[in-house]
């Protein structure tokens, strides 16, 4: 009996606004990932972090991404609300991306530009970026 009832949501054409928004989001996704993975290490070493500290920053983000992807996947499967997860992830990505490439905010607040404070600060924002990235990626799968 359920086979005779058709779901009209799949047979309706997608509107121009939806196509535009999808295209803009996809373009921003590609630009952000390209900047993040190709430019982050170069940027961090250029501002004075050692290669070792820059690698720690990148590794902290990748560990956070791996754990968050599993965690968010489970939560989204259980509770749904894809748009909320996607929006929250996009906000985390925007804030952390600008915080990494905008300078060491905690260093300015603490008036300390030691390599430890810089490494911890950039590692934290890299982890936040990757948590947000995981939320946006998992929410639309």
Short mmCIF file of N, CA and C in Angstrom, two decimals:
data_model
loop_
_atom_site.label_atom_id
_atom_site.label_comp_id
_atom_site.label_asym_id
_atom_site.label_seq_id
_atom_site.Cartn_x
_atom_site.Cartn_y
_atom_site.Cartn_z
N UNK A 1 0.81 -1.18 0.00
CA UNK A 1 0.00 0.00 0.00
C UNK A 1 0.87 1.27 0.00
N UNK A 2 1.98 1.20 0.66
CA UNK A 2 2.85 2.37 0.70
C UNK A 2 3.53 2.61 -0.65
N UNK A 3 3.58 1.58 -1.52
CA UNK A 3 4.19 1.75 -2.83
C UNK A 3 3.35 2.60 -3.76
N UNK A 4 2.03 2.67 -3.53
CA UNK A 4 1.16 3.44 -4.41
C UNK A 4 1.20 4.93 -4.10
N UNK A 5 1.69 5.29 -2.92
CA UNK A 5 1.78 6.70 -2.55
C UNK A 5 3.15 7.22 -2.96
N UNK A 6 3.15 8.23 -3.83
CA UNK A 6 4.42 8.78 -4.30
C UNK A 6 4.78 10.02 -3.50
N UNK A 7 6.05 10.19 -3.28
CA UNK A 7 6.55 11.37 -2.58
C UNK A 7 6.83 12.45 -3.62
N UNK A 8 6.08 13.55 -3.53
CA UNK A 8 6.21 14.63 -4.51
C UNK A 8 7.47 15.45 -4.33
N UNK A 9 8.14 15.33 -3.20
CA UNK A 9 9.32 16.16 -2.96
C UNK A 9 10.46 15.83 -3.93
N UNK A 10 10.50 14.62 -4.48
CA UNK A 10 11.55 14.25 -5.41
C UNK A 10 11.20 14.58 -6.85
N UNK A 11 9.95 14.83 -7.13
CA UNK A 11 9.55 15.09 -8.51
C UNK A 11 9.44 16.58 -8.81
N UNK A 12 9.55 17.44 -7.79
CA UNK A 12 9.48 18.88 -8.02
C UNK A 12 10.83 19.41 -8.49
N UNK A 13 10.83 20.33 -9.44
CA UNK A 13 12.11 20.90 -9.88
C UNK A 13 12.72 21.78 -8.78
N UNK A 14 14.03 21.84 -8.79
CA UNK A 14 14.75 22.66 -7.82
C UNK A 14 14.72 24.10 -8.31
N UNK A 15 14.43 25.02 -7.42
CA UNK A 15 14.35 26.42 -7.79
C UNK A 15 15.71 27.05 -8.03
N UNK A 16 15.71 28.20 -8.67
CA UNK A 16 16.96 28.89 -8.97
C UNK A 16 17.70 29.31 -7.71
N UNK A 17 16.95 29.76 -6.69
CA UNK A 17 17.58 30.20 -5.45
C UNK A 17 18.32 29.04 -4.78
N UNK A 18 17.72 27.87 -4.78
CA UNK A 18 18.38 26.69 -4.20
C UNK A 18 19.64 26.32 -4.97
N UNK A 19 19.57 26.38 -6.27
CA UNK A 19 20.74 26.08 -7.10
C UNK A 19 21.83 27.11 -6.86
N UNK A 20 21.46 28.38 -6.78
CA UNK A 20 22.43 29.44 -6.51
C UNK A 20 23.10 29.24 -5.15
N UNK A 21 22.30 29.00 -4.12
CA UNK A 21 22.84 28.81 -2.77
C UNK A 21 23.75 27.59 -2.70
N UNK A 22 23.34 26.51 -3.35
CA UNK A 22 24.18 25.31 -3.39
C UNK A 22 25.51 25.62 -4.08
N UNK A 23 25.44 26.34 -5.20
CA UNK A 23 26.65 26.67 -5.94
C UNK A 23 27.61 27.55 -5.14
N UNK A 24 27.07 28.56 -4.46
CA UNK A 24 27.90 29.44 -3.64
C UNK A 24 28.52 28.65 -2.49
N UNK A 25 27.73 27.82 -1.84
CA UNK A 25 28.24 27.01 -0.73
C UNK A 25 29.31 26.05 -1.19
N UNK A 26 29.11 25.43 -2.33
CA UNK A 26 30.09 24.48 -2.86
C UNK A 26 31.39 25.21 -3.23
N UNK A 27 31.27 26.39 -3.81
CA UNK A 27 32.46 27.17 -4.17
C UNK A 27 33.22 27.58 -2.91
N UNK A 28 32.52 28.06 -1.89
CA UNK A 28 33.18 28.45 -0.65
C UNK A 28 33.82 27.25 0.04
N UNK A 29 33.19 26.10 -0.04
CA UNK A 29 33.75 24.87 0.51
C UNK A 29 35.09 24.56 -0.17
N UNK A 30 35.12 24.63 -1.48
CA UNK A 30 36.34 24.32 -2.21
C UNK A 30 37.44 25.35 -1.95
N UNK A 31 37.08 26.63 -1.90
CA UNK A 31 38.07 27.67 -1.65
C UNK A 31 38.65 27.53 -0.24
N UNK A 32 37.77 27.31 0.73
CA UNK A 32 38.23 27.18 2.11
C UNK A 32 39.15 25.99 2.28
N UNK A 33 38.77 24.85 1.73
CA UNK A 33 39.63 23.67 1.89
C UNK A 33 40.95 23.85 1.15
N UNK A 34 40.92 24.48 0.00
CA UNK A 34 42.16 24.71 -0.74
C UNK A 34 43.10 25.62 0.06
N UNK A 35 42.55 26.69 0.62
CA UNK A 35 43.37 27.60 1.44
C UNK A 35 43.89 26.89 2.67
N UNK A 36 43.03 26.14 3.30
CA UNK A 36 43.41 25.50 4.56
C UNK A 36 44.54 24.51 4.36
N UNK A 37 44.38 23.59 3.44
CA UNK A 37 45.33 22.50 3.32
C UNK A 37 46.59 22.86 2.54
N UNK A 38 46.55 23.85 1.68
CA UNK A 38 47.75 24.19 0.93
C UNK A 38 48.50 25.37 1.52
N UNK A 39 47.80 26.24 2.22
CA UNK A 39 48.42 27.47 2.66
C UNK A 39 48.73 27.50 4.16
N UNK A 40 48.06 26.68 4.96
CA UNK A 40 48.20 26.77 6.41
C UNK A 40 49.65 26.54 6.87
N UNK A 41 50.27 25.48 6.44
CA UNK A 41 51.65 25.21 6.88
C UNK A 41 52.60 26.30 6.42
N UNK A 42 52.44 26.76 5.19
CA UNK A 42 53.28 27.85 4.69
C UNK A 42 53.06 29.11 5.51
N UNK A 43 51.81 29.43 5.80
CA UNK A 43 51.49 30.61 6.58
C UNK A 43 52.09 30.54 7.98
N UNK A 44 51.92 29.41 8.64
CA UNK A 44 52.41 29.28 10.01
C UNK A 44 53.93 29.38 10.09
N UNK A 45 54.63 28.81 9.14
CA UNK A 45 56.09 28.93 9.16
C UNK A 45 56.53 30.34 8.77
N UNK A 46 55.75 30.99 7.93
CA UNK A 46 56.09 32.35 7.52
C UNK A 46 55.92 33.36 8.66
N UNK A 47 54.97 33.11 9.57
CA UNK A 47 54.78 34.05 10.68
C UNK A 47 55.70 33.76 11.85
N UNK A 48 56.53 32.72 11.73
CA UNK A 48 57.55 32.49 12.74
C UNK A 48 57.47 31.19 13.51
N UNK A 49 56.43 30.38 13.30
CA UNK A 49 56.40 29.08 13.97
C UNK A 49 57.40 28.15 13.30
N UNK A 50 58.00 27.29 14.10
CA UNK A 50 58.91 26.30 13.52
C UNK A 50 58.10 25.28 12.73
N UNK A 51 58.78 24.54 11.90
CA UNK A 51 58.10 23.50 11.12
C UNK A 51 57.43 22.49 12.04
N UNK A 52 58.08 22.18 13.15
CA UNK A 52 57.53 21.24 14.13
C UNK A 52 56.23 21.78 14.73
N UNK A 53 56.23 23.04 15.15
CA UNK A 53 55.04 23.63 15.74
C UNK A 53 53.90 23.76 14.71
N UNK A 54 54.25 24.09 13.48
CA UNK A 54 53.23 24.17 12.42
C UNK A 54 52.61 22.80 12.17
N UNK A 55 53.43 21.75 12.20
CA UNK A 55 52.91 20.39 12.03
C UNK A 55 52.01 19.99 13.21
N UNK A 56 52.35 20.45 14.41
CA UNK A 56 51.50 20.17 15.58
C UNK A 56 50.14 20.82 15.40
N UNK A 57 50.12 22.05 14.88
CA UNK A 57 48.86 22.74 14.63
C UNK A 57 48.01 21.94 13.64
N UNK A 58 48.62 21.54 12.55
CA UNK A 58 47.88 20.78 11.53
C UNK A 58 47.41 19.44 12.08
N UNK A 59 48.26 18.76 12.84
CA UNK A 59 47.90 17.47 13.41
C UNK A 59 46.75 17.59 14.41
N UNK A 60 46.76 18.63 15.22
CA UNK A 60 45.67 18.81 16.19
C UNK A 60 44.34 18.98 15.47
N UNK A 61 44.36 19.69 14.36
CA UNK A 61 43.14 19.84 13.58
C UNK A 61 42.67 18.52 12.98
N UNK A 62 43.60 17.72 12.49
CA UNK A 62 43.23 16.45 11.87
C UNK A 62 42.69 15.46 12.90
N UNK A 63 43.27 15.45 14.09
CA UNK A 63 42.77 14.59 15.16
C UNK A 63 41.35 15.01 15.55
N UNK A 64 41.15 16.32 15.71
CA UNK A 64 39.82 16.83 16.05
C UNK A 64 38.82 16.47 14.95
N UNK A 65 39.23 16.56 13.70
CA UNK A 65 38.35 16.23 12.58
C UNK A 65 37.96 14.75 12.62
N UNK A 66 38.93 13.89 12.84
CA UNK A 66 38.63 12.46 12.88
C UNK A 66 37.65 12.09 13.98
N UNK A 67 37.85 12.66 15.16
CA UNK A 67 36.95 12.36 16.28
C UNK A 67 35.58 13.01 16.08
N UNK A 68 35.57 14.26 15.61
CA UNK A 68 34.31 14.97 15.44
C UNK A 68 33.45 14.35 14.34
N UNK A 69 34.07 13.84 13.29
CA UNK A 69 33.30 13.24 12.20
C UNK A 69 32.51 12.04 12.71
N UNK A 70 33.14 11.21 13.50
CA UNK A 70 32.46 10.05 14.07
C UNK A 70 31.36 10.50 15.02
N UNK A 71 31.68 11.44 15.90
CA UNK A 71 30.75 11.93 16.90
C UNK A 71 29.53 12.60 16.25
N UNK A 72 29.77 13.50 15.30
CA UNK A 72 28.66 14.19 14.64
C UNK A 72 27.83 13.25 13.79
N UNK A 73 28.48 12.30 13.15
CA UNK A 73 27.73 11.33 12.36
C UNK A 73 26.74 10.57 13.22
N UNK A 74 27.18 10.16 14.38
CA UNK A 74 26.28 9.44 15.29
C UNK A 74 25.15 10.35 15.79
N UNK A 75 25.49 11.57 16.18
CA UNK A 75 24.46 12.50 16.67
C UNK A 75 23.45 12.86 15.59
N UNK A 76 23.91 13.09 14.38
CA UNK A 76 23.00 13.45 13.29
C UNK A 76 22.12 12.27 12.94
N UNK A 77 22.66 11.05 12.95
CA UNK A 77 21.83 9.87 12.70
C UNK A 77 20.75 9.71 13.75
N UNK A 78 21.06 10.02 14.99
CA UNK A 78 20.09 9.85 16.07
C UNK A 78 19.07 10.97 16.15
N UNK A 79 19.51 12.21 15.97
CA UNK A 79 18.63 13.35 16.24
C UNK A 79 18.23 14.16 15.02
N UNK A 80 18.90 13.99 13.90
CA UNK A 80 18.55 14.74 12.70
C UNK A 80 18.92 16.21 12.80
N UNK A 81 18.01 17.08 12.36
CA UNK A 81 18.20 18.54 12.36
C UNK A 81 19.44 18.94 11.57
N UNK A 82 19.48 18.51 10.32
CA UNK A 82 20.66 18.72 9.49
C UNK A 82 21.02 20.19 9.32
N UNK A 83 20.03 21.04 9.15
CA UNK A 83 20.31 22.46 8.91
C UNK A 83 20.96 23.12 10.13
N UNK A 84 20.55 22.72 11.33
CA UNK A 84 21.15 23.28 12.54
C UNK A 84 22.63 22.88 12.63
N UNK A 85 22.92 21.61 12.38
CA UNK A 85 24.31 21.14 12.42
C UNK A 85 25.14 21.85 11.36
N UNK A 86 24.57 21.99 10.17
CA UNK A 86 25.29 22.63 9.08
C UNK A 86 25.56 24.11 9.40
N UNK A 87 24.55 24.79 9.91
CA UNK A 87 24.72 26.21 10.27
C UNK A 87 25.74 26.41 11.38
N UNK A 88 25.66 25.59 12.41
CA UNK A 88 26.61 25.70 13.52
C UNK A 88 28.03 25.41 13.04
N UNK A 89 28.18 24.41 12.19
CA UNK A 89 29.50 24.10 11.64
C UNK A 89 30.05 25.23 10.79
N UNK A 90 29.18 25.84 9.98
CA UNK A 90 29.61 26.96 9.14
C UNK A 90 30.08 28.15 9.99
N UNK A 91 29.39 28.40 11.09
CA UNK A 91 29.80 29.49 11.98
C UNK A 91 31.16 29.18 12.60
N UNK A 92 31.35 27.95 13.07
CA UNK A 92 32.64 27.57 13.64
C UNK A 92 33.77 27.71 12.62
N UNK A 93 33.51 27.29 11.40
CA UNK A 93 34.52 27.39 10.34
C UNK A 93 34.87 28.86 10.07
N UNK A 94 33.85 29.70 9.95
CA UNK A 94 34.09 31.12 9.65
C UNK A 94 34.89 31.81 10.76
N UNK A 95 34.50 31.57 12.00
CA UNK A 95 35.18 32.23 13.12
C UNK A 95 36.61 31.73 13.26
N UNK A 96 36.80 30.42 13.20
CA UNK A 96 38.14 29.87 13.41
C UNK A 96 39.06 30.15 12.22
N UNK A 97 38.52 30.12 11.02
CA UNK A 97 39.34 30.41 9.82
C UNK A 97 39.90 31.83 9.90
N UNK A 98 39.03 32.77 10.24
CA UNK A 98 39.49 34.15 10.34
C UNK A 98 40.40 34.35 11.55
N UNK A 99 40.22 33.54 12.60
CA UNK A 99 41.08 33.65 13.77
C UNK A 99 42.48 33.11 13.50
N UNK A 100 42.57 32.06 12.71
CA UNK A 100 43.90 31.52 12.38
C UNK A 100 44.65 32.48 11.47
N UNK A 101 44.01 32.91 10.40
CA UNK A 101 44.71 33.76 9.43
C UNK A 101 44.69 35.23 9.80
N UNK A 102 43.97 35.59 10.86
CA UNK A 102 43.91 36.98 11.29
C UNK A 102 44.92 37.33 12.37
N UNK A 103 45.70 36.37 12.80
CA UNK A 103 46.69 36.62 13.83
C UNK A 103 46.35 35.88 15.11
N UNK A 104 47.27 35.88 16.02
CA UNK A 104 47.13 35.15 17.28
C UNK A 104 46.34 36.01 18.28
N UNK A 105 45.05 35.83 18.34
CA UNK A 105 44.19 36.63 19.21
C UNK A 105 44.53 36.42 20.69
N UNK A 106 44.68 35.17 21.17
CA UNK A 106 45.06 35.00 22.58
C UNK A 106 46.41 35.64 22.90
N UNK A 107 47.33 35.65 21.94
CA UNK A 107 48.63 36.29 22.17
C UNK A 107 48.46 37.78 22.44
N UNK A 108 47.57 38.40 21.67
CA UNK A 108 47.32 39.83 21.86
C UNK A 108 46.62 40.08 23.19
N UNK A 109 45.67 39.22 23.54
CA UNK A 109 44.94 39.39 24.80
C UNK A 109 45.84 39.17 26.01
N UNK A 110 46.74 38.20 25.90
CA UNK A 110 47.64 37.88 27.02
C UNK A 110 48.94 38.69 26.97
N UNK A 111 49.12 39.46 25.92
CA UNK A 111 50.37 40.21 25.71
C UNK A 111 51.59 39.30 25.78
N UNK A 112 51.45 38.12 25.22
CA UNK A 112 52.54 37.15 25.22
C UNK A 112 52.64 36.52 23.84
N UNK A 113 53.78 36.65 23.23
CA UNK A 113 53.97 36.09 21.90
C UNK A 113 54.99 34.95 21.93
N UNK A 114 54.96 34.17 23.00
CA UNK A 114 55.86 33.02 23.09
C UNK A 114 55.39 31.93 22.13
N UNK A 115 56.31 31.08 21.72
CA UNK A 115 55.96 30.03 20.77
C UNK A 115 54.96 29.05 21.35
N UNK A 116 54.99 28.83 22.65
CA UNK A 116 54.03 27.91 23.28
C UNK A 116 52.61 28.47 23.18
N UNK A 117 52.46 29.75 23.51
CA UNK A 117 51.13 30.38 23.44
C UNK A 117 50.64 30.40 22.00
N UNK A 118 51.51 30.71 21.06
CA UNK A 118 51.13 30.73 19.64
C UNK A 118 50.72 29.34 19.17
N UNK A 119 51.52 28.33 19.52
CA UNK A 119 51.21 26.97 19.08
C UNK A 119 49.89 26.48 19.67
N UNK A 120 49.69 26.72 20.96
CA UNK A 120 48.44 26.30 21.60
C UNK A 120 47.25 27.06 20.99
N UNK A 121 47.42 28.35 20.76
CA UNK A 121 46.35 29.16 20.18
C UNK A 121 45.98 28.68 18.79
N UNK A 122 46.96 28.56 17.92
CA UNK A 122 46.69 28.11 16.56
C UNK A 122 46.17 26.67 16.53
N UNK A 123 46.66 25.82 17.43
CA UNK A 123 46.16 24.45 17.51
C UNK A 123 44.70 24.41 17.92
N UNK A 124 44.33 25.27 18.86
CA UNK A 124 42.94 25.33 19.31
C UNK A 124 42.02 25.77 18.18
N UNK A 125 42.41 26.84 17.48
CA UNK A 125 41.58 27.31 16.39
C UNK A 125 41.56 26.33 15.21
N UNK A 126 42.66 25.61 14.99
CA UNK A 126 42.67 24.58 13.95
C UNK A 126 41.72 23.44 14.32
N UNK A 127 41.69 23.07 15.59
CA UNK A 127 40.77 22.03 16.04
C UNK A 127 39.32 22.50 15.91
N UNK A 128 39.05 23.76 16.28
CA UNK A 128 37.69 24.30 16.14
C UNK A 128 37.29 24.33 14.67
N UNK A 129 38.21 24.74 13.81
CA UNK A 129 37.93 24.75 12.37
C UNK A 129 37.53 23.35 11.90
N UNK A 130 38.30 22.36 12.28
CA UNK A 130 38.03 21.01 11.81
C UNK A 130 36.79 20.41 12.43
N UNK A 131 36.43 20.80 13.65
CA UNK A 131 35.16 20.36 14.24
C UNK A 131 34.00 20.96 13.44
N UNK A 132 34.10 22.24 13.13
CA UNK A 132 33.07 22.87 12.32
C UNK A 132 32.99 22.28 10.92
N UNK A 133 34.15 21.98 10.37
CA UNK A 133 34.21 21.36 9.03
C UNK A 133 33.52 20.00 9.06
N UNK A 134 33.78 19.22 10.10
CA UNK A 134 33.15 17.91 10.22
C UNK A 134 31.63 18.05 10.32
N UNK A 135 31.16 19.03 11.09
CA UNK A 135 29.72 19.23 11.24
C UNK A 135 29.06 19.57 9.90
N UNK A 136 29.71 20.43 9.12
CA UNK A 136 29.11 20.80 7.83
C UNK A 136 29.18 19.65 6.83
N UNK A 137 30.27 18.89 6.84
CA UNK A 137 30.42 17.81 5.88
C UNK A 137 29.49 16.64 6.20
N UNK A 138 29.40 16.26 7.45
CA UNK A 138 28.59 15.11 7.84
C UNK A 138 27.10 15.44 7.72
N UNK A 139 26.73 16.70 7.97
CA UNK A 139 25.31 17.06 7.98
C UNK A 139 24.67 16.99 6.60
N UNK A 140 25.44 17.01 5.54
CA UNK A 140 24.79 16.93 4.22
C UNK A 140 25.09 15.61 3.50
N UNK A 141 25.56 14.63 4.23
CA UNK A 141 25.79 13.33 3.59
C UNK A 141 24.51 12.52 3.59
#
